[in-house]
XYZ file of C-alpha atoms in Angstrom:
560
model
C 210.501 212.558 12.186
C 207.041 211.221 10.969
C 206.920 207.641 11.615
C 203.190 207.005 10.479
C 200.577 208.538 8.133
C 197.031 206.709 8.535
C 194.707 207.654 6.067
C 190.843 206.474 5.975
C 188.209 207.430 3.622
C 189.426 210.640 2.220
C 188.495 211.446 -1.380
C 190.157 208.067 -3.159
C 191.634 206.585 -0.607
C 189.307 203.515 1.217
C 192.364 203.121 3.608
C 196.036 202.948 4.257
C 198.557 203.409 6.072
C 202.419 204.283 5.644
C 205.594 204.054 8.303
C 208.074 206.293 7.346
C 211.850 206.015 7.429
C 215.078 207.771 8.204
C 216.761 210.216 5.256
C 214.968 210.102 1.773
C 211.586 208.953 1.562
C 210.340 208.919 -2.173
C 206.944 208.612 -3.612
C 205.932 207.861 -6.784
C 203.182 206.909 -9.222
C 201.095 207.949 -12.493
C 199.099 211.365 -12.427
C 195.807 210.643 -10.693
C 197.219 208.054 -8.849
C 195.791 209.906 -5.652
C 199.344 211.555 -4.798
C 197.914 214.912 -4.258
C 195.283 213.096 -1.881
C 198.098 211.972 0.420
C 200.101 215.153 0.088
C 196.756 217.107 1.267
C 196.218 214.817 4.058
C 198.951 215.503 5.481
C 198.767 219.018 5.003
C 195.575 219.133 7.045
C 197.454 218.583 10.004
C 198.777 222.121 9.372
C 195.274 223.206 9.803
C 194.605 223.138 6.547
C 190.413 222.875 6.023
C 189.367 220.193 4.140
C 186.409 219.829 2.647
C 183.348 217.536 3.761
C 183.258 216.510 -0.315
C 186.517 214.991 -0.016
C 184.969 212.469 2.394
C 185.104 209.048 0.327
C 181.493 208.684 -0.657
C 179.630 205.758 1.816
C 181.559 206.750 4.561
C 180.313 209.099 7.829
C 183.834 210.741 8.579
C 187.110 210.629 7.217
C 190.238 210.102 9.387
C 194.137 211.345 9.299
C 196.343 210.281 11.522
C 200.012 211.193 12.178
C 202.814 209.631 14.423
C 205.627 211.854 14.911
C 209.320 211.341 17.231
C 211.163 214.031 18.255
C 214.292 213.965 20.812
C 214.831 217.666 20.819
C 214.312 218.501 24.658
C 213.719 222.348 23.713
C 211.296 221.250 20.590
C 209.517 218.587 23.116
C 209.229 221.876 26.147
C 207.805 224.086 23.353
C 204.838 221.717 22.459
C 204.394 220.936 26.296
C 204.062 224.896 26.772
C 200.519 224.021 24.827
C 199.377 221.602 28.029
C 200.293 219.201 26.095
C 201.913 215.849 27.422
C 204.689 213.735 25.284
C 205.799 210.563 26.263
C 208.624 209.124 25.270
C 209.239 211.264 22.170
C 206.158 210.128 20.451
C 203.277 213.322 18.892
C 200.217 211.630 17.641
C 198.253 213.914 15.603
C 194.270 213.046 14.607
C 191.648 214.896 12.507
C 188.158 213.228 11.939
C 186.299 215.279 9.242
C 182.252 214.911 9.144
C 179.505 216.416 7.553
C 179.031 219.031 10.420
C 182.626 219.835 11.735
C 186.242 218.367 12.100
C 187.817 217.197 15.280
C 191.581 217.877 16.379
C 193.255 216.154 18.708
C 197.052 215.996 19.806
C 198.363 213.275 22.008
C 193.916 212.674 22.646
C 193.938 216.226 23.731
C 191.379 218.211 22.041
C 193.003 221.087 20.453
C 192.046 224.714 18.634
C 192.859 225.096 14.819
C 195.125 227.531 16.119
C 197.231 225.043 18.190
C 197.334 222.342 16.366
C 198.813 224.780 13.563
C 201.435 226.012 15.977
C 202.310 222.079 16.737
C 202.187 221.171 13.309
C 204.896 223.770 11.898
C 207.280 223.084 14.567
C 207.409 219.118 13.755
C 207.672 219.378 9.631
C 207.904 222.140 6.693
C 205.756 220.575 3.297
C 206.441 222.371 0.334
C 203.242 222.133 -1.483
C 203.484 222.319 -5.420
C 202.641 225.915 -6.011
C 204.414 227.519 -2.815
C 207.595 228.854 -5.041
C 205.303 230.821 -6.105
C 205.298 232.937 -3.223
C 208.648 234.343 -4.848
C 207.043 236.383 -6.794
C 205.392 238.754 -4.727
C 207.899 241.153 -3.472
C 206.201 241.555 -0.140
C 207.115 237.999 0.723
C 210.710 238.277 0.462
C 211.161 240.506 3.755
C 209.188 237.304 6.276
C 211.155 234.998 4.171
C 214.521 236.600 5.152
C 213.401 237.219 8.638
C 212.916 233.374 9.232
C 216.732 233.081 8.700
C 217.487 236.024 11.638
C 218.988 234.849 14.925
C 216.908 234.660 18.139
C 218.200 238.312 19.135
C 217.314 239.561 15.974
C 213.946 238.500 16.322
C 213.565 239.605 19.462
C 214.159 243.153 18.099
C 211.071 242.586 15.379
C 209.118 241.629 18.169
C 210.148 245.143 20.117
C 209.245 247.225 16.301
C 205.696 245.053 16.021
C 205.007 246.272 19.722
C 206.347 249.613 19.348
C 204.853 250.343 15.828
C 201.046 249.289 17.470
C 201.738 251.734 20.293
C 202.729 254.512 17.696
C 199.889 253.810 15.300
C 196.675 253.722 18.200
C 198.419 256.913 19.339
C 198.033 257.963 15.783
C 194.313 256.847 15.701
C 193.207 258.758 19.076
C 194.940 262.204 17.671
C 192.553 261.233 14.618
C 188.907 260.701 17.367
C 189.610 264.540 18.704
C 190.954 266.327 15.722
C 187.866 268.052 14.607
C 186.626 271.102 14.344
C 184.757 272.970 16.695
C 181.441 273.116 15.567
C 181.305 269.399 15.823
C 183.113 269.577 19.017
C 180.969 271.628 21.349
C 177.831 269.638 19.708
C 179.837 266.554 21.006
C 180.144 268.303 24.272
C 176.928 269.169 24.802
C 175.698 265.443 24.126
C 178.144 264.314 26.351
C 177.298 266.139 29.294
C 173.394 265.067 28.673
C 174.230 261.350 28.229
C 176.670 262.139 31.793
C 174.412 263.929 33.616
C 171.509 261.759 33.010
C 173.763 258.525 34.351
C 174.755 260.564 37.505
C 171.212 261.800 38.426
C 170.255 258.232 38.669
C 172.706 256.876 41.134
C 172.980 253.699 40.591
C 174.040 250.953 42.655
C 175.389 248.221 41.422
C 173.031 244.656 41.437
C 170.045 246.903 42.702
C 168.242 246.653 39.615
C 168.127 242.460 40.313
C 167.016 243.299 43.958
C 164.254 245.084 42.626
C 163.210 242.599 39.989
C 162.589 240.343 42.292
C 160.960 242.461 45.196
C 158.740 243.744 41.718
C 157.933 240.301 40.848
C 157.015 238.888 44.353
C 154.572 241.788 44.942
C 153.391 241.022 41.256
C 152.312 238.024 42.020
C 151.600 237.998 45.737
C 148.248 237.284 45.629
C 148.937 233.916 43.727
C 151.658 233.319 46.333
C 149.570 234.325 49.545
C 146.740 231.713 48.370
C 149.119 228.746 47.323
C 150.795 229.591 50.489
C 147.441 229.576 52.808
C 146.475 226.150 50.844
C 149.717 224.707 51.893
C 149.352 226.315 55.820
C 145.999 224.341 55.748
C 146.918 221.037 54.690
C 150.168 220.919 56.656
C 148.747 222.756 59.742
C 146.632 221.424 62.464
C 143.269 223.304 61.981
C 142.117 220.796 59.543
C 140.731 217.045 60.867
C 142.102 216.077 57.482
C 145.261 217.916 57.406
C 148.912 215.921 57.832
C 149.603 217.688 61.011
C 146.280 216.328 62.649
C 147.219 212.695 60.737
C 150.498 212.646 61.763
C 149.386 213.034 65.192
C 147.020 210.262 65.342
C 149.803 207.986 63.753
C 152.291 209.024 66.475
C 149.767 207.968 68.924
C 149.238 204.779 68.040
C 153.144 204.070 67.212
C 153.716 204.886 70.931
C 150.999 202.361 72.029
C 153.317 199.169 70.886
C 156.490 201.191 70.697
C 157.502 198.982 73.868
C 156.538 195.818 72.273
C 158.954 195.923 69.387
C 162.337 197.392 69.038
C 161.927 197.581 65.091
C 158.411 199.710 66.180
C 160.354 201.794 68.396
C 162.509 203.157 64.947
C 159.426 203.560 63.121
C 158.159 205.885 66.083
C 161.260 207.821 66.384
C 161.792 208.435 62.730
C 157.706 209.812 62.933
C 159.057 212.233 65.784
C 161.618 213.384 63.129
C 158.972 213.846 60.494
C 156.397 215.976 62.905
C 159.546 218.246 64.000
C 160.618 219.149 59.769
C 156.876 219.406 59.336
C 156.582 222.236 62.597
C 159.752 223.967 61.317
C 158.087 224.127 57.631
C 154.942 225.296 59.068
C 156.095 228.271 61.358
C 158.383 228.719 58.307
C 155.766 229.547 56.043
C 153.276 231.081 58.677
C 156.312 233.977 59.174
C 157.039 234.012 55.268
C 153.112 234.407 54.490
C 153.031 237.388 57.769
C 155.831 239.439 56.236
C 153.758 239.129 52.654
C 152.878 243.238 53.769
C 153.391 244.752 50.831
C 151.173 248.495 50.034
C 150.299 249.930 46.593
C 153.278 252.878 46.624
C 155.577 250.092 47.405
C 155.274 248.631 44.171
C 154.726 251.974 42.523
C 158.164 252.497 43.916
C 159.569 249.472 42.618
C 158.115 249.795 39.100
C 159.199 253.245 38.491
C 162.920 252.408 39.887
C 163.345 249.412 37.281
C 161.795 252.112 34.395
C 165.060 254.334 34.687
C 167.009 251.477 35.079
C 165.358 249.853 32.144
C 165.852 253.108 30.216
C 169.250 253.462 30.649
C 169.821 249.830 29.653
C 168.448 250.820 26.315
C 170.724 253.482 26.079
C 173.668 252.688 27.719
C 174.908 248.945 27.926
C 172.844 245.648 29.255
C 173.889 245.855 32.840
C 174.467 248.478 35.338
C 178.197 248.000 35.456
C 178.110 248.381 31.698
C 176.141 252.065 32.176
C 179.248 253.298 34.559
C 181.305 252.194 32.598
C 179.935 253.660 29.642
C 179.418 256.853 31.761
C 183.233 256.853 32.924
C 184.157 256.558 29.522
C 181.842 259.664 28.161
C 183.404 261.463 31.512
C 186.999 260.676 29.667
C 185.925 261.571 26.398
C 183.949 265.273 27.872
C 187.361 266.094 29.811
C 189.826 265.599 26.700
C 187.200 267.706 24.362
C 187.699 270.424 26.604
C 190.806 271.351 26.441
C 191.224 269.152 23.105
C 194.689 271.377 22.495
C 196.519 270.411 25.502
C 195.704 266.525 25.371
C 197.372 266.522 21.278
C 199.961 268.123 22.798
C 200.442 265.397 25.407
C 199.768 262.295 22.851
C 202.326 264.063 20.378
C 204.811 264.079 22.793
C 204.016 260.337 23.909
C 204.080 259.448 20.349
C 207.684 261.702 19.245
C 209.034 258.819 22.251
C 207.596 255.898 20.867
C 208.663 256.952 17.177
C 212.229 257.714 18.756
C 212.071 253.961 20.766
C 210.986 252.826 17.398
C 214.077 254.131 14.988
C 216.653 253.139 17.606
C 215.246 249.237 17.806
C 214.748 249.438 14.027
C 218.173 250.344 13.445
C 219.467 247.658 15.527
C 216.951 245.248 13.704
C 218.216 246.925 10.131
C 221.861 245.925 11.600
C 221.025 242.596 11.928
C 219.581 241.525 9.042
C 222.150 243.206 7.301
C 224.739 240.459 8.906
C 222.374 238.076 8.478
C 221.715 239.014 4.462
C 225.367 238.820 3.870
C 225.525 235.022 5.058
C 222.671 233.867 3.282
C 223.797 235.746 -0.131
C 226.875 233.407 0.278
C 224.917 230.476 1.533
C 222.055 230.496 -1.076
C 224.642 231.549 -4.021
C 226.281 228.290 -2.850
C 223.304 226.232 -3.023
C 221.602 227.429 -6.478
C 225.142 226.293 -7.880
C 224.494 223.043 -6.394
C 221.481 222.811 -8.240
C 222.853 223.821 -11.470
C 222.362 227.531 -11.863
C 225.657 228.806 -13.244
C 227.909 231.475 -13.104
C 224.750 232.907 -10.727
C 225.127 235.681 -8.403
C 222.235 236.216 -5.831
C 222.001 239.471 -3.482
C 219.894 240.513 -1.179
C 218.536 244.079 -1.498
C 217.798 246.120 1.458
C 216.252 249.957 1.130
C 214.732 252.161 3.890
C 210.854 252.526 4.163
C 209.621 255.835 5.287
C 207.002 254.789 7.411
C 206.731 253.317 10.542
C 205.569 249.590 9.833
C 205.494 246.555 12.249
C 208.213 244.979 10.310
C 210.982 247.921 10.788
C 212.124 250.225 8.296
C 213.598 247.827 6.080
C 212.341 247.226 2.363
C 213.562 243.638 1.153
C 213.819 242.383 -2.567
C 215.617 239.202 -3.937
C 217.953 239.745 -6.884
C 219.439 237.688 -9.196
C 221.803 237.075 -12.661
C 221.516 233.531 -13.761
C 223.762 234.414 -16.489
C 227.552 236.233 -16.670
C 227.293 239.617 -17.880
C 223.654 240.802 -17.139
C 222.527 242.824 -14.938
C 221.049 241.896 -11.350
C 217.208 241.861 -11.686
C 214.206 240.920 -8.912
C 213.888 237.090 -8.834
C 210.353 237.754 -9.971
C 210.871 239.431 -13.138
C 213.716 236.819 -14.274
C 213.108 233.201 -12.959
C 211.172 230.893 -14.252
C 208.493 228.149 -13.152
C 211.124 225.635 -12.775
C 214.142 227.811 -11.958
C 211.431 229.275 -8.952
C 211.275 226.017 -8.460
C 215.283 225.532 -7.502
C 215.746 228.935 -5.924
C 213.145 227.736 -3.361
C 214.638 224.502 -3.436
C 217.937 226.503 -2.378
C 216.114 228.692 0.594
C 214.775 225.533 2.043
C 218.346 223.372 2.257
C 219.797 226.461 3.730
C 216.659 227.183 6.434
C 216.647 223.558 7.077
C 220.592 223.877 8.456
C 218.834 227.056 10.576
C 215.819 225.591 11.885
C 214.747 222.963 13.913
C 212.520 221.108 11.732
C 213.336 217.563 11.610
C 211.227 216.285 8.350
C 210.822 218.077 4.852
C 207.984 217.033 2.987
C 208.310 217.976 -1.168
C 205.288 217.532 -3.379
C 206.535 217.563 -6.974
C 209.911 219.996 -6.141
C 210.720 218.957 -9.612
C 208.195 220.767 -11.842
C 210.101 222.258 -15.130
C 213.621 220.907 -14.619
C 215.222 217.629 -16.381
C 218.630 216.567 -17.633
C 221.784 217.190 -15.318
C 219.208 220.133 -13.505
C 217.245 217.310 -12.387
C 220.460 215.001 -11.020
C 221.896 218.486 -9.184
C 218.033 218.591 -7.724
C 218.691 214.857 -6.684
C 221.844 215.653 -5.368
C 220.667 218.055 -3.394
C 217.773 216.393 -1.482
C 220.026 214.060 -0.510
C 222.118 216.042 1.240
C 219.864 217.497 2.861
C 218.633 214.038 3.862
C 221.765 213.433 5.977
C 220.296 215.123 8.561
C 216.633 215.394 7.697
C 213.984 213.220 6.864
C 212.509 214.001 3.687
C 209.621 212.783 2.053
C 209.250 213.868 -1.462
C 206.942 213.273 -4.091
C 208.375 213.066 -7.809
C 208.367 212.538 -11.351
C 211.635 212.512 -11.888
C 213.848 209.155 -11.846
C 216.985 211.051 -10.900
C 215.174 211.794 -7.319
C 213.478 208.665 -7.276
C 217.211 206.746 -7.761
C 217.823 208.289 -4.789
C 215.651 207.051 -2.378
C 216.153 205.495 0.749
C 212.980 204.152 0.715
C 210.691 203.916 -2.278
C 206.792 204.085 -2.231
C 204.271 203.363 -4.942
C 200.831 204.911 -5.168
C 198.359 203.851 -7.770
C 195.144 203.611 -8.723
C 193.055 200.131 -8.023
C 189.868 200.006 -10.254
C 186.954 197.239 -9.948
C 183.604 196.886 -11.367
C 182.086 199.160 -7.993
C 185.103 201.456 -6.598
C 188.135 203.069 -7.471
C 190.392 203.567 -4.112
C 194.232 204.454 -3.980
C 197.163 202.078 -2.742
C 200.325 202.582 -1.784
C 203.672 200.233 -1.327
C 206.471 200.103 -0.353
C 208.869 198.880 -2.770
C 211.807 196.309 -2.343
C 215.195 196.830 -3.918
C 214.116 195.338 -7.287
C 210.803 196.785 -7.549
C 212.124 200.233 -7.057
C 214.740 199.239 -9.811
C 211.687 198.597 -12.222
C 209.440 201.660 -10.841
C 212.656 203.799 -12.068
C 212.709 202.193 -15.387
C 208.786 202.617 -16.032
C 210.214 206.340 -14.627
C 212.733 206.339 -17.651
C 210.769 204.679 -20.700
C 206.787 204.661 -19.649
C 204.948 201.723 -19.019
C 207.043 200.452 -22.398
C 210.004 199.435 -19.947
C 213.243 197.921 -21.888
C 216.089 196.042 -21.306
C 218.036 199.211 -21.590
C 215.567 201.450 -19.402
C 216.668 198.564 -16.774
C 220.407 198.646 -16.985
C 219.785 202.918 -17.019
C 218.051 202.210 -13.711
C 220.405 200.302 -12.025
C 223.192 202.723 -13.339
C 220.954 206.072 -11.964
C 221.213 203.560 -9.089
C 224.660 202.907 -8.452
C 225.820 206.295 -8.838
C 223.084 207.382 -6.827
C 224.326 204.809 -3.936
C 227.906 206.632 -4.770
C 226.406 209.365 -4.012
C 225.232 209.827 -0.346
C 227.227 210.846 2.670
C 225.358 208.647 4.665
């Protein structure tokens, strides 16, 4: 469950911070109060990007940070599987937004977009205000039935997604040496130029960096020979001022009063020490500066060596190992435009086993859902009743696809007949804002009995509904609160009756800033928030004693 939402100089909000509870968390305020603020913040720990204008103007960076506790062993392993350590339960999630770039960081882990995403989903499901509308694109409904589908079942997709990518880059290389054969001999015929000229040069791999630096030594030898003859004569002993000739006079008269002084002794020892690096350095360079031999056709040699392999580089890839390997591949390519016939023959074949792999784990999948579709037809019938769609009847249409696709051969389509008598019709073309509203209200209490998601977050599930719609909505959430933590956000004083905790955000305006604040609301407050709820900022005796009813048989209400 989230235990803690920390929020610091995003958009309105100068700073707060929320701890969460247990069951139904409800939040409430008046429009502009900054709830879509909150609502975003937390979103961004889905990886949602926010934008550097949304940091609070004044401020360098703006911070979110989220405290999560989960006792799921399997859900804990999962996030571990991201080299990620939990301790004792607890998944801190932070995102500092500046003007150049946003950090992530799990448990003080820096982590990818991509991870923290993958984290993120697995610890809550937020429901933003226009997600319902997914419904209405047909090509939704098939991912939003697979979500349902056992871990078997899913395995199966897996096999089709792997399967249908195996088919379809067979598909593409049939496509590279299908063509006719005018273009195919002129292909030839540049291959074996672009081969030929690779193999004539015989490469070797890392002698082109052998010979860059044998070219630039013998470049510049004549610098190196003279800085090198400098150094011989200032080091050496041919010179009266050179520091062999100096260090020999200094040895001398160290070893005059080396027996006078034990400390001396040292300092004559460690001059031994000095005068044996300096002869090693010396003959050292004297051999370097005798092997400097180099003649004119040596470098010639060089030079023209590093021309063909400088050549090819412009051709052929950046490195050597990148010109074989671009040769080996043009090799490949010559060998299958030869006999161009025989090698579609052989990917045909290839591809008639895939396709054949592919139908048989397709049909299995197509099996499966088909169980599965039957169960949530019941299960989702069961819950838009619940929420005060009547006499409804909701199916789940399956028809083949003729293709192979990554998602098997199955075409999905929601249907439904909100009233008796009329015909079943796609949800799109019959539902809605607020009855979109509901039927996703429906798919999430069912996935959250199939899922392992241990907080809901709602942001404004009520849009379009009122009257007994909007208690059945109430109803609802908190049953799905027995075994969830939700955190809504609403409008609605029937959902805001039944919270188990109560929050109010508003506005706070001074002479200088505007900033949002939030609250969490005793047992009386929450009785008066719900009455402002019922009758505007007008509230009434009889917008109280509403209240506490909504209250009371809201309390009658829970299971828990």
């Amino acid at each position: 469950m989230l235990q803690n939402l920390h929020v610091k100089n995003l958009a309105l909000i100068d700073e707060i911070e929320i701890t969460f509870d247990e069951h139904l968390n409800i939040l409430t305020g008046e429009t502009g109060a900054g709830k879509s603020v909150l609502i975003g913040s937390i979103e961004s720990a889905l990886g949602k990007k926010i934008s550097k204008d949304m940091i609070r103007p004044g401020a360098k960076e703006a911070v979110i940070e989220l405290l999560f506790w989960i006792e799921d062993e399997k859900l804990i392993k999962e996030i571990e599987a991201f080299d990620l350590e939990v301790e004792d339960g607890q998944i801190f999630i932070k995102r500092v937004i500046n003007e150049k770039r946003s950090i992530n960081k799990i448990n003080d882990s820096t982590v990818t977009l991509n991870t923290l995403r993958e984290v993120s989903r697995r610890l809550f499901d937020l429901h933003g205000q226009q997600e319902h509308q997914v419904l209405l694109k047909e090509k939704n409904h098939l991912s939003m039935m697979d979500h349902f589908l056992p871990i078997e079942a899913k395995q199966s997709l897996e096999e089709c997604r792997e399967l249908s990518k195996k088919y379809h880059k067979i598909e593409e290389k049939i496509k590279e040496i299908s063509i006719d054969d005018q273009q195919r001999l002129r292909e030839l015929d540049f291959l074996k130029h672009e081969i030929s000229e690779i193999e004539n040069a015989n490469l070797i791999e890392g002698e082109d960096e052998e010979l860059e630096a044998v070219y630039k030594k013998i470049l510049h030898s004549k610098e190196i020979i003279t800085s090198c003859q400098a150094a011989s004569m200032l080091t050496g002993y041919e010179e009266e001022i050179s520091i062999g000739n100096q260090l020999s006079e200094s040895l001398r008269k160290m070893q005059e009063i080396s027996h006078l002084d034990p400390v001396i002794q040292g300092f004559y020892e460690q001059l031994l020490s000095i005068e044996d690096l300096l002869n090693g350095f010396h003959q050292e360079l004297t051999d370097y500066m005798e092997d400097m031999d180099f003649d004119e056709q040596t470098y010639q040699e060089a030079e023209e060596r590093l021309n063909v392999i400088n050549s090819l580089k412009d051709k052929y890839g950046s490195s050597i190992e990148e010109i074989l390997a671009y040769g080996q591949k043009a090799s490949e390519r010559y060998n299958i435009l030869c006999d161009v016939e025989h090698e579609i023959d052989i990917l045909k074949q290839e591809q008639k086993q895939i396709k054949e792999q592919y139908i048989k784990e397709a049909e299995n999948l197509s099996q499966k859902r088909e169980k599965e579709a039957k169960k949530l037809e019941r299960d989702i019938t069961k819950a838009l009743e619940d929420l005060n769609f009547l006499d409804v009847r909701f199916e789940i249409e399956m028809t083949r696809k003729n293709q192979i696709s990554p998602d098997g051969i199955d075409q999905i389509r929601f249907m439904i007949s909100t009233n008796p008598g009329l015909p079943m019709r796609p949800v799109q073309e019959v539902a809605s804002g607020g009855e979109l509203s509901r039927i996703m209200l429906a798919l999430k209490s069912v996935s959250a009995q199939a899922d392992g998601v241990d907080t809901l977050i709602f942001d404004e599930i009520d849009t379009g509904i009122s009257g007994e719609t909007a208690n059945r909505v109430a109803k609802k959430m908190a049953v799905i609160s027995k075994d969830h933590q939700v955190i809504a956000i609403t409008h609605l004083p029937q959902i805001a009756a039944m919270a188990d905790s109560h929050y109010f955000i508003r506005k706070q305006t001074d002479q200088k800033n505007t900033q949002t604040m939030i609250y969490k609301l005793n047992k009386e407050e929450s009785l008066k928030e719900i009455s402002r709820m019922i009758s505007g900022d007008q509230r009434s005796e009889a917008s109280m004693e509403h209240a506490k009813e909504m209250k009371t048989l809201a309390d009658q209400t829970k299971l828990y």
